[in-house]
Coordinates of C-alpha atoms in Angstrom, one line a residue:
X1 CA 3.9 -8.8 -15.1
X2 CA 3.5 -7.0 -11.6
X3 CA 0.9 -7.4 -10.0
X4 CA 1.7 -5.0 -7.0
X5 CA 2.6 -2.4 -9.7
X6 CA -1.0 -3.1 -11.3
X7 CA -2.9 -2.7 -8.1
X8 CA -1.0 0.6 -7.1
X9 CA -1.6 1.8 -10.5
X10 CA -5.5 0.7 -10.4
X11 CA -5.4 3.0 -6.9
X12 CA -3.7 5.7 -8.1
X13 CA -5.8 5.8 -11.3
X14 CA -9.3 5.6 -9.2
X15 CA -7.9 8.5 -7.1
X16 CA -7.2 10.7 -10.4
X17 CA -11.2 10.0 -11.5
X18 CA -12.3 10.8 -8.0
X19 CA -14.2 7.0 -7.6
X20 CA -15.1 6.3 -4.2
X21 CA -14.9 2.6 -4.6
X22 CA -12.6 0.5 -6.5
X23 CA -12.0 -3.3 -7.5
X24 CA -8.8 -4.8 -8.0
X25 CA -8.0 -8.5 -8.4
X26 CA -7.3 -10.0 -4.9
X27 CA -3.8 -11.9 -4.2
X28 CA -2.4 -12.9 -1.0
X29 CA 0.5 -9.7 -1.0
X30 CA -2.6 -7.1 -2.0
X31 CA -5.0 -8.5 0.6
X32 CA -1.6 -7.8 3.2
X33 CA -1.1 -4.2 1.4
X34 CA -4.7 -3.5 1.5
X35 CA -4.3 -3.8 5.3
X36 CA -1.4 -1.7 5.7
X37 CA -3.1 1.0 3.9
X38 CA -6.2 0.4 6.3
X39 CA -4.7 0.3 9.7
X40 CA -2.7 3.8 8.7
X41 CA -5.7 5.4 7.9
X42 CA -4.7 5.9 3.5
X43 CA -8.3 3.8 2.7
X44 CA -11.6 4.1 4.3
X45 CA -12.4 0.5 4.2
X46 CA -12.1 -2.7 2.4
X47 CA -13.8 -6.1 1.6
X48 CA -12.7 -9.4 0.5
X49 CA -15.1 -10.6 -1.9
X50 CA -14.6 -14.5 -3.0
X51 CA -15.3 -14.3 -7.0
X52 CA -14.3 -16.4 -9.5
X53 CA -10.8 -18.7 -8.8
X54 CA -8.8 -15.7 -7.2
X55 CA -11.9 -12.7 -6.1
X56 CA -11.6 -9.5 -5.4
X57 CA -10.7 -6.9 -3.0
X58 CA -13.2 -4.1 -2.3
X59 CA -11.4 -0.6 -1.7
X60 CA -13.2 2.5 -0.5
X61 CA -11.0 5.0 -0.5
X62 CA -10.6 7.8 1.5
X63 CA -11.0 12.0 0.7
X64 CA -11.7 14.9 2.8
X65 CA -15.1 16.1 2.9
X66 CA -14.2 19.3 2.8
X67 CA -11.5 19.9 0.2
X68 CA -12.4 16.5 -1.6
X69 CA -8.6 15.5 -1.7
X70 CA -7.2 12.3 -1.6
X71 CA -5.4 10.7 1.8
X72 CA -3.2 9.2 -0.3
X73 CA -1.4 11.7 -2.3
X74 CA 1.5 9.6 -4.0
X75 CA 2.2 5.8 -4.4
X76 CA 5.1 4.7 -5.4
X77 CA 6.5 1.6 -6.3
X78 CA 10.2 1.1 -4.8
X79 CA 11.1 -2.4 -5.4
X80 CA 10.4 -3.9 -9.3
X81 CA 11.1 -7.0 -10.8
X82 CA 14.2 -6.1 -12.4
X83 CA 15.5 -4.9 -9.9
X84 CA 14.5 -5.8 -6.3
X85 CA 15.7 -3.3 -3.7
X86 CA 15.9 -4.9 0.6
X87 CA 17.0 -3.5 3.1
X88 CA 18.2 -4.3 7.0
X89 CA 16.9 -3.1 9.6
X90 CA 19.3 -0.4 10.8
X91 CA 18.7 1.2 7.4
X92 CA 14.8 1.3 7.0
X93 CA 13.4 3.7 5.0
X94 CA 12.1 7.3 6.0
X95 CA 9.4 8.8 3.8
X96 CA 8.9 12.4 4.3
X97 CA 10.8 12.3 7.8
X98 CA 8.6 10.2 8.8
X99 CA 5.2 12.0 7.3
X100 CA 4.2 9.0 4.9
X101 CA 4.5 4.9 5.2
X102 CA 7.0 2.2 3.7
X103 CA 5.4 -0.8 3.1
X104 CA 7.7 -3.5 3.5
X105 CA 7.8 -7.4 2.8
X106 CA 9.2 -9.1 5.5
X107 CA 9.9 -12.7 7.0
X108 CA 7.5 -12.0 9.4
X109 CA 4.4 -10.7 7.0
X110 CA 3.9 -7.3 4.9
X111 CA 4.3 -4.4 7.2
X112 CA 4.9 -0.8 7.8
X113 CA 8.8 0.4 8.1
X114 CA 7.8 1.4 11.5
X115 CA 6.5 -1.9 12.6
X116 CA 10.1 -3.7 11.2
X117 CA 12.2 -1.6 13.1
X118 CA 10.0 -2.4 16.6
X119 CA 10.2 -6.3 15.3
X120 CA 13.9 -5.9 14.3
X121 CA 13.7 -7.4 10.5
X122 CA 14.2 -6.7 7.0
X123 CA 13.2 -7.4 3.6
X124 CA 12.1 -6.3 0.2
X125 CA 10.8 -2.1 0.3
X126 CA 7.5 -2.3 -1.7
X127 CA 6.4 0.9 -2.0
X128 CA 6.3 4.2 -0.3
X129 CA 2.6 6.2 0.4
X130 CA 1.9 9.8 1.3

């Protein structure tokens, strides 16, 4: 079980059926994720909705109103449970020179690659979005 893996997958899926909004089962990492993708402009907005013992996370996502394509145009997951990949911080990951966004899973919270080099950490490379 993954559940990162699960709500990228639940993302990428809603993106391939070209639905607007989406639900995916709310855990403290995906809430963090959810606001990575928000503050770099991948999803249009987001709501946390307090359902049942764990809730839900509310994602509208994000297309171009004139060629109806998605902001986010690949997820991928980096780091899996079989095999974890981290990194330090003079080697942080670069997605398309610098076009697309590593999320990261630091000390100091979940965060952009960006954001670890100006904070000087490491940690565990999540995924990579474009």
């Amino acid at each position: 079980m993954d559940p990162v893996a699960d709500y990228l997958t639940i993302i990428r899926n809603a993106i391939k059926a070209n639905h607007r909004i989406v639900n995916v089962p709310a855990s403290k990492v995906k809430k963090e994720i959810t606001k990575v993708l928000h503050g770099q402009g991948y999803i249009q907005n987001y709501k946390f909705e307090e359902v049942g013992p764990q809730g839900n996370i509310k994602i509208a996502l994000k297309y171009n109103p004139e060629t109806k394509q998605s902001a986010i145009q690949h997820l991928e997951r980096i780091s899996k449970p079989g095999l974890r990949k981290y990194t330090h911080t003079e080697n942080l990951p670069r997605v398309l020179n610098g076009l697309g966004v590593a999320i990261l899973s630091t000390s100091k919270g979940v965060m952009t690659s960006k954001q670890a080099k100006e904070e000087h950490v490491g940690g565990e490379v999540l995924c990579y979005v474009y």
